[in-house]
Amino acid sequence: MRVLLIGSGGREHALAWHLSRSRELEQLYCWPGNPGTALLGENIEGEYQDPEILADWARKQEIDLTLVGPEAPLVQGLADSLARRGLLALGPGREGARLEGSKSRAKELMQKAGVPTAAHQVVENLEEVEDYLAENPAPYVLKADGLAGGKGVLICEDREQARREAHSILEEERFGSAGKKLVLEEFLEGREASLLALCAGGDFLLLEPSRDHKRLLNGDQGPNTGGMGAYSPVADIPPGEKERLGQEIFRPLLQCLQQEGIDYRGVLYAGLMLTPAGARVLEFNVRFGDPETQALIPRLRSDLLPHLHAAARGKILAEPLQWKEETCLCVNLVAGGYPGSYEKGQAISGLEKVNPSTIIFHAGTAYKGGRLITAGGRVLGVTVLAEDLEAARRQAYFEASKIEFRDKFYRHDLGRE
Ligand code: AMP
Ligand code: GLY
């Protein structure tokens, strides 16, 4: 099979790592890929810009399957552009991608499908915000409706802060058109987990549960980064519970999408809050998670490629996925200053000291003059498989300490239950 993988992060390196071992793979192209994927397939230079250009390229190269890593190309309609040329994509079309591209749309669908989620209200002006604040207790959760690079969710301790934030989004257009509408949401407490499923029409195949650590600092403090590291499996979602969540969340949502004429073919990611009253969906993403994927892929015994290919054709294979019992933990090494401004171009050293069983997934790296340098906020994902979470933690942190670059930063409490 000739596969095109879109994206350049740790998630894409993890997928490329797995695909490159598949018996069904004939050729792997990564657009644009990174130094990690360059060892596994052929990187295509140039930033992703226009779905039509990419789809033309895919047709010329006779690509059998395009896997889309990040959400932006899906929201822009890449899967539709490929479908118009008769090409298969794993990832929904533009309409399906609105599940991630518009939080109000996601809420509407969840409500319609009866998927458990936080109570909410959609507002478009400050008067409506004021009414909401008067009727609901703090803390307040404000979500910009559109894509805001992972920065669009704000938790406000009191009304004054909520007013200020709402003003900066609705009036000062801090997130541009992504902030035209706001979703105001009930504040939920609990531990978070990510449950992903490979979906095709009304059918789905659950992947293993994982947990991402989104905040920058130990103890879940500091700004939201989207992912300082992840691990799988997750003790508070045992196998029976995973199946139950599948029936409670994915089954009705996919049915609802079908009723609206959306044939969803791709990965659907449910971000969950495990509250004392049960799991609630915080958000849906229309793609693999990053860094959840880095913690899932090494646990796979089965070849995922035939499953991905079948889902892109609208089928879920009957054969279940086989997973290793071991725990996988991925620690992201990030550039000092991330998720704010940070330096690029710092020399990376120590990779040769890492134990060969450790997988280093590249995210923000580049080669310059034959030397590996930092080229992004999330730089490398140090990933280990071990018999349990504690062993995985110990090993991953030992390996992480061997790699050096200026202002290297990482959390030290990942996987602490
Ligand atoms: P999201 O971008 O939707 O993943 O949200 C980012 C983070 O904000 C989540 O991972 C949660 O930690 C937090 N969050 C989102 N919605 C809520 C909520 N309703 N209650 C409490 N925390 C939330
Ligand atoms: N790890 C969060 C995300 O992929 O959106």
Tab-separated table of C-alpha atoms and ligand atoms in Angstrom:
chain	number	residue	atom	x	y	z
A	1	MET	CA	0.000	0.000	0.000
A	2	ARG	CA	1.222	3.502	-0.769
A	3	VAL	CA	0.504	5.678	2.247
A	4	LEU	CA	0.694	9.429	2.697
A	5	LEU	CA	0.881	10.706	6.275
A	6	ILE	CA	0.152	14.373	6.918
A	7	GLY	CA	1.812	16.181	9.837
A	8	SER	CA	5.171	16.735	11.479
A	9	GLY	CA	4.850	15.985	15.191
A	10	GLY	CA	5.463	13.173	17.643
A	11	ARG	CA	2.088	11.658	16.773
A	12	GLU	CA	3.105	11.354	13.138
A	13	HIS	CA	6.499	9.886	14.036
A	14	ALA	CA	4.726	7.261	16.173
A	15	LEU	CA	2.331	6.405	13.328
A	16	ALA	CA	5.192	6.244	10.821
A	17	TRP	CA	7.144	3.986	13.209
A	18	HIS	CA	4.221	1.570	13.303
A	19	LEU	CA	3.367	1.759	9.597
A	20	SER	CA	6.963	1.139	8.571
A	21	ARG	CA	6.702	-2.302	10.237
A	22	SER	CA	3.521	-3.245	8.399
A	23	ARG	CA	3.678	-6.043	5.851
A	24	GLU	CA	1.111	-4.185	3.803
A	25	LEU	CA	3.198	-1.041	3.425
A	26	GLU	CA	4.816	-0.519	0.072
A	27	GLN	CA	5.788	3.150	0.324
A	28	LEU	CA	5.377	5.792	3.038
A	29	TYR	CA	5.406	9.514	2.320
A	30	CYS	CA	5.279	12.072	5.127
A	31	TRP	CA	4.151	15.597	4.382
A	32	PRO	CA	6.197	17.346	5.721
A	33	GLY	CA	7.363	14.800	8.347
A	34	ASN	CA	10.324	15.369	10.673
A	35	PRO	CA	13.837	13.932	11.170
A	36	GLY	CA	12.264	10.892	12.865
A	37	THR	CA	9.910	10.053	10.008
A	38	ALA	CA	12.737	10.655	7.489
A	39	LEU	CA	14.306	7.387	8.671
A	40	LEU	CA	11.073	5.471	8.078
A	41	GLY	CA	9.681	6.916	4.871
A	42	GLU	CA	10.197	9.758	2.439
A	43	ASN	CA	9.582	13.259	3.733
A	44	ILE	CA	7.997	15.657	1.264
A	45	GLU	CA	9.259	19.174	1.693
A	46	GLY	CA	7.002	22.168	2.128
A	47	GLU	CA	4.441	23.129	4.694
A	48	TYR	CA	0.927	21.902	4.175
A	49	GLN	CA	-1.103	24.779	2.733
A	50	ASP	CA	-3.747	23.967	0.199
A	51	PRO	CA	-5.872	20.782	0.231
A	52	GLU	CA	-6.253	20.898	-3.539
A	53	ILE	CA	-2.487	20.959	-4.179
A	54	LEU	CA	-1.956	18.096	-1.801
A	55	ALA	CA	-4.799	16.052	-3.284
A	56	ASP	CA	-3.387	16.578	-6.797
A	57	TRP	CA	-0.002	15.401	-5.589
A	58	ALA	CA	-1.579	12.331	-3.948
A	59	ARG	CA	-3.346	11.426	-7.177
A	60	LYS	CA	-0.156	11.733	-9.210
A	61	GLN	CA	1.671	9.519	-6.722
A	62	GLU	CA	-1.170	6.972	-6.771
A	63	ILE	CA	-1.540	7.117	-2.998
A	64	ASP	CA	-3.802	4.340	-1.677
A	65	LEU	CA	-4.466	5.873	1.736
A	66	THR	CA	-3.898	9.311	3.249
A	67	LEU	CA	-3.703	9.515	7.042
A	68	VAL	CA	-4.268	12.977	8.414
A	69	GLY	CA	-2.532	13.755	11.728
A	70	PRO	CA	-3.563	17.300	12.686
A	71	GLU	CA	-7.080	18.747	12.713
A	72	ALA	CA	-6.527	21.852	10.578
A	73	PRO	CA	-6.349	20.076	7.179
A	74	LEU	CA	-9.516	18.127	8.036
A	75	VAL	CA	-11.383	21.267	9.048
A	76	GLN	CA	-10.231	22.802	5.749
A	77	GLY	CA	-11.683	19.852	3.835
A	78	LEU	CA	-8.651	17.775	2.832
A	79	ALA	CA	-10.615	14.507	3.051
A	80	ASP	CA	-13.257	15.978	0.697
A	81	SER	CA	-10.593	17.114	-1.782
A	82	LEU	CA	-9.118	13.606	-1.806
A	83	ALA	CA	-12.559	11.967	-2.124
A	84	ARG	CA	-13.367	14.142	-5.167
A	85	ARG	CA	-10.340	12.575	-6.855
A	86	GLY	CA	-11.430	9.084	-5.853
A	87	LEU	CA	-8.733	8.800	-3.161
A	88	LEU	CA	-9.153	7.282	0.303
A	89	ALA	CA	-8.509	9.298	3.451
A	90	LEU	CA	-8.624	8.376	7.090
A	91	GLY	CA	-10.182	11.445	8.626
A	92	PRO	CA	-13.621	13.008	8.263
A	93	GLY	CA	-14.711	15.498	5.639
A	94	ARG	CA	-15.247	19.146	6.475
A	95	GLU	CA	-18.727	18.605	7.958
A	96	GLY	CA	-17.593	15.787	10.248
A	97	ALA	CA	-14.526	17.776	11.280
A	98	ARG	CA	-16.789	20.491	12.717
A	99	LEU	CA	-17.029	18.227	15.774
A	100	GLU	CA	-13.602	19.605	16.637
A	101	GLY	CA	-13.707	22.817	14.619
A	102	SER	CA	-16.750	24.199	16.444
A	103	LYS	CA	-17.363	23.574	20.134
A	104	SER	CA	-20.971	24.722	19.861
A	105	ARG	CA	-21.546	22.232	17.050
A	106	ALA	CA	-19.990	19.470	19.190
A	107	LYS	CA	-22.288	20.408	22.078
A	108	GLU	CA	-25.329	20.406	19.793
A	109	LEU	CA	-24.493	16.915	18.550
A	110	MET	CA	-23.758	15.601	22.047
A	111	GLN	CA	-27.066	16.928	23.297
A	112	LYS	CA	-28.939	15.443	20.370
A	113	ALA	CA	-27.229	12.073	20.784
A	114	GLY	CA	-27.606	12.045	24.579
A	115	VAL	CA	-23.837	11.838	25.144
A	116	PRO	CA	-23.031	12.771	28.766
A	117	THR	CA	-21.330	16.156	28.872
A	118	ALA	CA	-21.222	19.352	30.959
A	119	ALA	CA	-24.313	21.583	30.914
A	120	HIS	CA	-23.663	24.572	28.677
A	121	GLN	CA	-24.919	27.677	26.962
A	122	VAL	CA	-23.753	29.298	23.712
A	123	VAL	CA	-23.446	33.106	23.851
A	124	GLU	CA	-22.545	35.761	21.307
A	125	ASN	CA	-22.451	38.981	23.304
A	126	LEU	CA	-21.578	40.352	26.728
A	127	GLU	CA	-25.199	40.754	27.813
A	128	GLU	CA	-25.747	37.049	27.398
A	129	VAL	CA	-22.520	36.417	29.315
A	130	GLU	CA	-23.793	38.634	32.137
A	131	ASP	CA	-27.094	36.729	32.310
A	132	TYR	CA	-25.223	33.423	32.457
A	133	LEU	CA	-22.914	34.641	35.236
A	134	ALA	CA	-25.883	35.856	37.278
A	135	GLU	CA	-27.597	32.476	37.023
A	136	ASN	CA	-24.653	30.118	37.497
A	137	PRO	CA	-22.045	29.590	40.219
A	138	ALA	CA	-18.254	29.977	39.809
A	139	PRO	CA	-15.868	28.636	38.646
A	140	TYR	CA	-16.743	29.369	35.023
A	141	VAL	CA	-15.502	27.540	31.964
A	142	LEU	CA	-15.267	29.657	28.795
A	143	LYS	CA	-14.561	28.039	25.453
A	144	ALA	CA	-13.940	29.886	22.204
A	145	ASP	CA	-16.140	28.223	19.602
A	146	GLY	CA	-13.518	27.710	16.877
A	147	LEU	CA	-9.970	26.370	16.689
A	148	ALA	CA	-7.672	28.405	18.915
A	149	GLY	CA	-4.460	26.374	18.898
A	150	GLY	CA	-5.262	24.658	22.198
A	151	LYS	CA	-5.560	27.991	24.009
A	152	GLY	CA	-9.301	28.523	23.657
A	153	VAL	CA	-10.433	27.079	27.021
A	154	LEU	CA	-10.349	29.372	30.050
A	155	ILE	CA	-11.243	28.426	33.597
A	156	CYS	CA	-12.248	31.517	35.590
A	157	GLU	CA	-12.398	31.575	39.381
A	158	ASP	CA	-14.929	34.404	39.679
A	159	ARG	CA	-17.338	36.603	37.736
A	160	GLU	CA	-14.881	39.465	37.348
A	161	GLN	CA	-12.294	37.254	35.653
A	162	ALA	CA	-14.973	35.621	33.488
A	163	ARG	CA	-16.197	39.082	32.378
A	164	ARG	CA	-12.661	40.177	31.475
A	165	GLU	CA	-11.934	37.025	29.496
A	166	ALA	CA	-15.299	37.123	27.716
A	167	HIS	CA	-14.642	40.761	26.802
A	168	SER	CA	-11.215	39.986	25.354
A	169	ILE	CA	-12.639	37.139	23.255
A	170	LEU	CA	-15.940	38.619	22.064
A	171	GLU	CA	-14.997	42.310	21.836
A	172	GLU	CA	-11.218	42.443	21.371
A	173	GLU	CA	-11.266	39.354	19.155
A	174	ARG	CA	-8.311	37.745	20.925
A	175	PHE	CA	-8.882	34.509	19.009
A	176	GLY	CA	-10.076	36.227	15.827
A	177	SER	CA	-13.130	34.660	14.240
A	178	ALA	CA	-12.688	31.525	16.418
A	179	GLY	CA	-14.075	33.651	19.257
A	180	LYS	CA	-17.235	34.945	17.579
A	181	LYS	CA	-19.214	32.622	19.816
A	182	LEU	CA	-18.447	31.373	23.289
A	183	VAL	CA	-19.520	28.154	24.930
A	184	LEU	CA	-20.042	28.694	28.670
A	185	GLU	CA	-19.907	25.435	30.497
A	186	GLU	CA	-20.441	23.820	33.860
A	187	PHE	CA	-17.149	23.266	35.707
A	188	LEU	CA	-16.468	19.552	36.197
A	189	GLU	CA	-14.082	17.903	38.602
A	190	GLY	CA	-12.328	14.586	38.319
A	191	ARG	CA	-9.447	12.911	36.548
A	192	GLU	CA	-9.148	13.181	32.805
A	193	ALA	CA	-8.680	10.392	30.305
A	194	SER	CA	-8.705	10.038	26.536
A	195	LEU	CA	-10.665	7.363	24.739
A	196	LEU	CA	-10.130	7.050	21.001
A	197	ALA	CA	-12.025	4.976	18.492
A	198	LEU	CA	-11.505	4.126	14.867
A	199	CYS	CA	-14.860	4.862	13.264
A	200	ALA	CA	-16.595	4.018	9.993
A	201	GLY	CA	-20.199	5.111	9.568
A	202	GLY	CA	-22.106	3.746	12.577
A	203	ASP	CA	-19.461	1.219	13.530
A	204	PHE	CA	-16.347	1.687	15.649
A	205	LEU	CA	-13.335	-0.040	17.173
A	206	LEU	CA	-12.096	1.271	20.516
A	207	LEU	CA	-8.416	1.841	21.114
A	208	GLU	CA	-7.008	1.497	24.630
A	209	PRO	CA	-7.677	4.308	27.119
A	210	SER	CA	-4.818	6.710	27.749
A	211	ARG	CA	-4.120	9.754	29.867
A	212	ASP	CA	-2.533	12.958	28.679
A	213	HIS	CA	-0.976	15.510	31.034
A	214	LYS	CA	-1.955	18.802	29.490
A	215	ARG	CA	-0.703	21.401	31.929
A	216	LEU	CA	2.897	22.626	31.850
A	217	LEU	CA	3.907	22.138	35.491
A	218	ASN	CA	3.974	19.344	38.049
A	219	GLY	CA	0.700	18.821	39.913
A	220	ASP	CA	-1.340	19.937	36.882
A	221	GLN	CA	-0.430	23.579	37.400
A	222	GLY	CA	0.476	26.268	34.890
A	223	PRO	CA	-0.792	26.915	31.383
A	224	ASN	CA	-2.458	24.340	29.147
A	225	THR	CA	0.050	22.949	26.645
A	226	GLY	CA	-2.072	20.233	25.086
A	227	GLY	CA	0.400	17.539	26.088
A	228	MET	CA	3.469	17.217	28.318
A	229	GLY	CA	3.274	13.439	28.147
A	230	ALA	CA	0.877	10.526	28.227
A	231	TYR	CA	0.521	6.936	29.301
A	232	SER	CA	-1.618	3.896	28.605
A	233	PRO	CA	-3.434	1.882	29.930
A	234	VAL	CA	-5.350	3.868	32.546
A	235	ALA	CA	-6.272	2.032	35.748
A	236	ASP	CA	-9.536	3.914	36.242
A	237	ILE	CA	-10.922	2.709	32.916
A	238	PRO	CA	-10.814	-1.103	33.166
A	239	PRO	CA	-11.754	-3.148	30.063
A	240	GLY	CA	-15.474	-3.541	30.900
A	241	GLU	CA	-15.798	0.163	31.560
A	242	LYS	CA	-14.096	0.960	28.263
A	243	GLU	CA	-16.703	-1.091	26.373
A	244	ARG	CA	-19.518	0.566	28.313
A	245	LEU	CA	-18.163	4.026	27.459
A	246	GLY	CA	-18.011	2.974	23.827
A	247	GLN	CA	-21.732	2.193	23.869
A	248	GLU	CA	-22.563	5.326	25.851
A	249	ILE	CA	-20.522	7.780	23.802
A	250	PHE	CA	-19.434	6.575	20.369
A	251	ARG	CA	-22.497	4.507	19.439
A	252	PRO	CA	-25.090	7.306	19.812
A	253	LEU	CA	-22.812	10.020	18.454
A	254	LEU	CA	-22.063	8.090	15.257
A	255	GLN	CA	-25.763	7.298	14.849
A	256	CYS	CA	-26.549	10.967	15.179
A	257	LEU	CA	-23.891	11.882	12.597
A	258	GLN	CA	-25.341	9.296	10.210
A	259	GLN	CA	-28.824	10.765	10.656
A	260	GLU	CA	-27.334	14.072	9.556
A	261	GLY	CA	-25.862	12.420	6.471
A	262	ILE	CA	-22.274	12.409	7.770
A	263	ASP	CA	-20.401	9.190	7.051
A	264	TYR	CA	-17.578	9.598	9.573
A	265	ARG	CA	-14.479	7.647	8.625
A	266	GLY	CA	-11.565	8.337	10.879
A	267	VAL	CA	-10.367	8.448	14.440
A	268	LEU	CA	-12.660	10.094	16.946
A	269	TYR	CA	-11.090	11.192	20.214
A	270	ALA	CA	-13.250	11.721	23.292
A	271	GLY	CA	-11.597	13.810	26.008
A	272	LEU	CA	-13.252	12.619	29.216
A	273	MET	CA	-13.636	13.927	32.737
A	274	LEU	CA	-14.180	10.989	35.084
A	275	THR	CA	-16.499	12.648	37.618
A	276	PRO	CA	-18.038	10.934	40.656
A	277	ALA	CA	-21.310	10.915	38.692
A	278	GLY	CA	-19.722	9.154	35.705
A	279	ALA	CA	-17.673	10.063	32.650
A	280	ARG	CA	-18.484	13.320	30.864
A	281	VAL	CA	-17.153	14.289	27.432
A	282	LEU	CA	-15.156	17.532	27.587
A	283	GLU	CA	-14.369	17.628	23.909
A	284	PHE	CA	-14.167	15.629	20.720
A	285	ASN	CA	-11.164	15.685	18.435
A	286	VAL	CA	-11.413	14.322	14.927
A	287	ARG	CA	-7.962	12.717	14.856
A	288	PHE	CA	-5.397	10.805	16.877
A	289	GLY	CA	-4.272	12.592	20.062
A	290	ASP	CA	-0.791	13.968	20.511
A	291	PRO	CA	0.914	12.689	22.741
A	292	GLU	CA	-1.669	9.930	23.427
A	293	THR	CA	-0.716	8.223	20.159
A	294	GLN	CA	2.905	7.955	21.267
A	295	ALA	CA	1.698	6.054	24.369
A	296	LEU	CA	-0.701	3.809	22.418
A	297	ILE	CA	1.228	2.770	19.333
A	298	PRO	CA	4.083	0.903	21.107
A	299	ARG	CA	1.465	-1.225	22.912
A	300	LEU	CA	-0.025	-2.543	19.674
A	301	ARG	CA	0.610	-6.165	18.780
A	302	SER	CA	-1.666	-6.031	15.751
A	303	ASP	CA	-0.937	-4.295	12.500
A	304	LEU	CA	-3.093	-1.173	12.514
A	305	LEU	CA	-2.714	-0.449	8.797
A	306	PRO	CA	-5.362	-2.936	7.527
A	307	HIS	CA	-7.773	-1.506	10.114
A	308	LEU	CA	-7.081	2.069	9.040
A	309	HIS	CA	-7.444	1.150	5.384
A	310	ALA	CA	-10.736	-0.663	6.009
A	311	ALA	CA	-12.140	2.270	8.031
A	312	ALA	CA	-11.276	4.661	5.196
A	313	ARG	CA	-13.334	2.361	2.936
A	314	GLY	CA	-16.235	2.478	5.409
A	315	LYS	CA	-15.673	-0.840	7.226
A	316	ILE	CA	-14.576	-1.906	10.674
A	317	LEU	CA	-12.756	-5.237	10.515
A	318	ALA	CA	-14.165	-8.008	12.714
A	319	GLU	CA	-10.721	-8.939	13.944
A	320	PRO	CA	-10.023	-7.206	17.291
A	321	LEU	CA	-6.836	-5.266	17.988
A	322	GLN	CA	-4.303	-7.064	20.176
A	323	TRP	CA	-2.489	-4.978	22.776
A	324	LYS	CA	0.515	-5.624	24.983
A	325	GLU	CA	-0.279	-5.774	28.700
A	326	GLU	CA	2.660	-3.508	29.453
A	327	THR	CA	2.365	0.164	30.305
A	328	CYS	CA	3.689	2.732	27.876
A	329	LEU	CA	4.697	6.181	29.083
A	330	CYS	CA	5.846	9.073	26.914
A	331	VAL	CA	7.577	12.071	28.499
A	332	ASN	CA	7.759	15.142	26.292
A	333	LEU	CA	10.945	17.181	26.475
A	334	VAL	CA	9.975	20.733	25.616
A	335	ALA	CA	11.791	24.000	24.959
A	336	GLY	CA	12.005	26.399	27.913
A	337	GLY	CA	9.269	29.034	27.534
A	338	TYR	CA	6.826	26.691	25.770
A	339	PRO	CA	3.793	27.045	25.387
A	340	GLY	CA	4.714	30.745	25.214
A	341	SER	CA	7.689	31.955	23.169
A	342	TYR	CA	10.791	29.785	23.129
A	343	GLU	CA	14.097	29.505	21.300
A	344	LYS	CA	14.757	27.198	18.399
A	345	GLY	CA	18.044	25.996	16.957
A	346	GLN	CA	19.584	24.566	20.154
A	347	ALA	CA	21.893	21.588	19.633
A	348	ILE	CA	20.497	18.296	20.934
A	349	SER	CA	22.942	15.781	22.420
A	350	GLY	CA	22.933	12.519	24.355
A	351	LEU	CA	20.630	10.505	22.087
A	352	GLU	CA	23.373	7.915	21.608
A	353	LYS	CA	23.322	7.218	25.362
A	354	VAL	CA	19.670	6.216	25.369
A	355	ASN	CA	18.871	2.542	25.912
A	356	PRO	CA	17.986	0.922	22.549
A	357	SER	CA	14.624	-0.292	23.900
A	358	THR	CA	13.552	3.325	24.502
A	359	ILE	CA	11.731	4.931	21.615
A	360	ILE	CA	12.506	8.556	20.944
A	361	PHE	CA	9.723	10.187	18.968
A	362	HIS	CA	10.751	13.395	17.261
A	363	ALA	CA	8.353	16.336	17.373
A	364	GLY	CA	10.122	19.707	17.048
A	365	THR	CA	13.545	18.820	15.667
A	366	ALA	CA	15.505	19.555	12.508
A	367	TYR	CA	18.918	18.852	11.018
A	368	LYS	CA	21.273	21.739	10.378
A	369	GLY	CA	24.776	21.154	9.079
A	370	GLY	CA	24.441	17.486	10.035
A	371	ARG	CA	23.527	18.297	13.653
A	372	LEU	CA	20.183	17.683	15.294
A	373	ILE	CA	18.686	20.904	16.664
A	374	THR	CA	15.454	21.976	18.337
A	375	ALA	CA	12.829	23.350	15.951
A	376	GLY	CA	9.623	23.519	17.982
A	377	GLY	CA	8.075	23.705	21.457
A	378	ARG	CA	7.587	19.983	21.972
A	379	VAL	CA	10.988	18.658	20.970
A	380	LEU	CA	11.226	14.920	21.682
A	381	GLY	CA	9.000	12.265	23.290
A	382	VAL	CA	10.939	9.778	25.426
A	383	THR	CA	8.811	6.642	25.314
A	384	VAL	CA	9.194	3.376	27.200
A	385	LEU	CA	7.251	0.159	27.646
A	386	ALA	CA	7.543	-1.472	31.065
A	387	GLU	CA	5.723	-3.996	33.211
A	388	ASP	CA	3.754	-1.358	35.122
A	389	LEU	CA	3.349	2.374	35.460
A	390	GLU	CA	5.911	2.784	38.213
A	391	ALA	CA	8.573	0.912	36.247
A	392	ALA	CA	7.708	2.922	33.124
A	393	ARG	CA	8.081	6.157	35.077
A	394	ARG	CA	11.445	5.185	36.495
A	395	GLN	CA	12.815	4.087	33.169
A	396	ALA	CA	11.440	7.019	31.163
A	397	TYR	CA	12.844	9.591	33.577
A	398	PHE	CA	16.229	7.880	33.626
A	399	GLU	CA	16.341	8.011	29.824
A	400	ALA	CA	15.010	11.585	29.696
A	401	SER	CA	17.876	12.770	31.901
A	402	LYS	CA	20.434	11.606	29.295
A	403	ILE	CA	19.240	13.940	26.546
A	404	GLU	CA	20.441	17.526	26.611
A	405	PHE	CA	19.580	20.806	24.938
A	406	ARG	CA	19.642	24.319	26.302
A	407	ASP	CA	16.614	25.123	28.481
A	408	LYS	CA	15.256	21.579	28.224
A	409	PHE	CA	12.140	21.283	30.364
A	410	TYR	CA	9.820	18.441	31.319
A	411	ARG	CA	7.348	17.450	33.976
A	412	HIS	CA	8.599	15.116	36.661
A	413	ASP	CA	5.287	13.724	37.876
A	414	LEU	CA	3.826	12.072	34.788
A	415	GLY	CA	2.015	8.836	35.499
A	416	ARG	CA	1.858	9.434	39.223
A	417	GLU	CA	-1.483	7.878	40.083
B	1	AMP	P1	-10.075	21.176	25.783
B	1	AMP	O1	-9.288	22.131	24.930
B	1	AMP	O2	-11.523	21.146	25.513
B	1	AMP	O3	-9.385	19.842	25.877
B	1	AMP	O4	-9.950	21.711	27.262
B	1	AMP	C1	-8.684	21.920	27.833
B	1	AMP	C2	-8.720	21.532	29.272
B	1	AMP	O5	-9.615	22.379	29.989
B	1	AMP	C3	-9.258	20.134	29.524
B	1	AMP	O6	-8.289	19.169	29.338
B	1	AMP	C4	-9.690	20.256	30.959
B	1	AMP	O7	-8.595	20.145	31.833
B	1	AMP	C5	-10.208	21.675	31.039
B	1	AMP	N1	-11.691	21.701	30.886
B	1	AMP	C6	-12.395	21.749	29.749
B	1	AMP	N2	-13.715	21.743	29.996
B	1	AMP	C7	-13.856	21.698	31.343
B	1	AMP	C8	-14.966	21.666	32.244
B	1	AMP	N3	-16.216	21.707	31.793
B	1	AMP	N4	-14.715	21.608	33.565
B	1	AMP	C9	-13.455	21.580	34.041
B	1	AMP	N5	-12.353	21.626	33.249
B	1	AMP	C10	-12.546	21.674	31.918
B	2	GLY	N1	-3.481	15.594	23.652
B	2	GLY	C1	-4.537	16.454	23.311
B	2	GLY	C2	-4.864	16.491	21.902
B	2	GLY	O1	-4.355	15.745	21.097
B	2	GLY	O2	-5.700	17.298	21.546
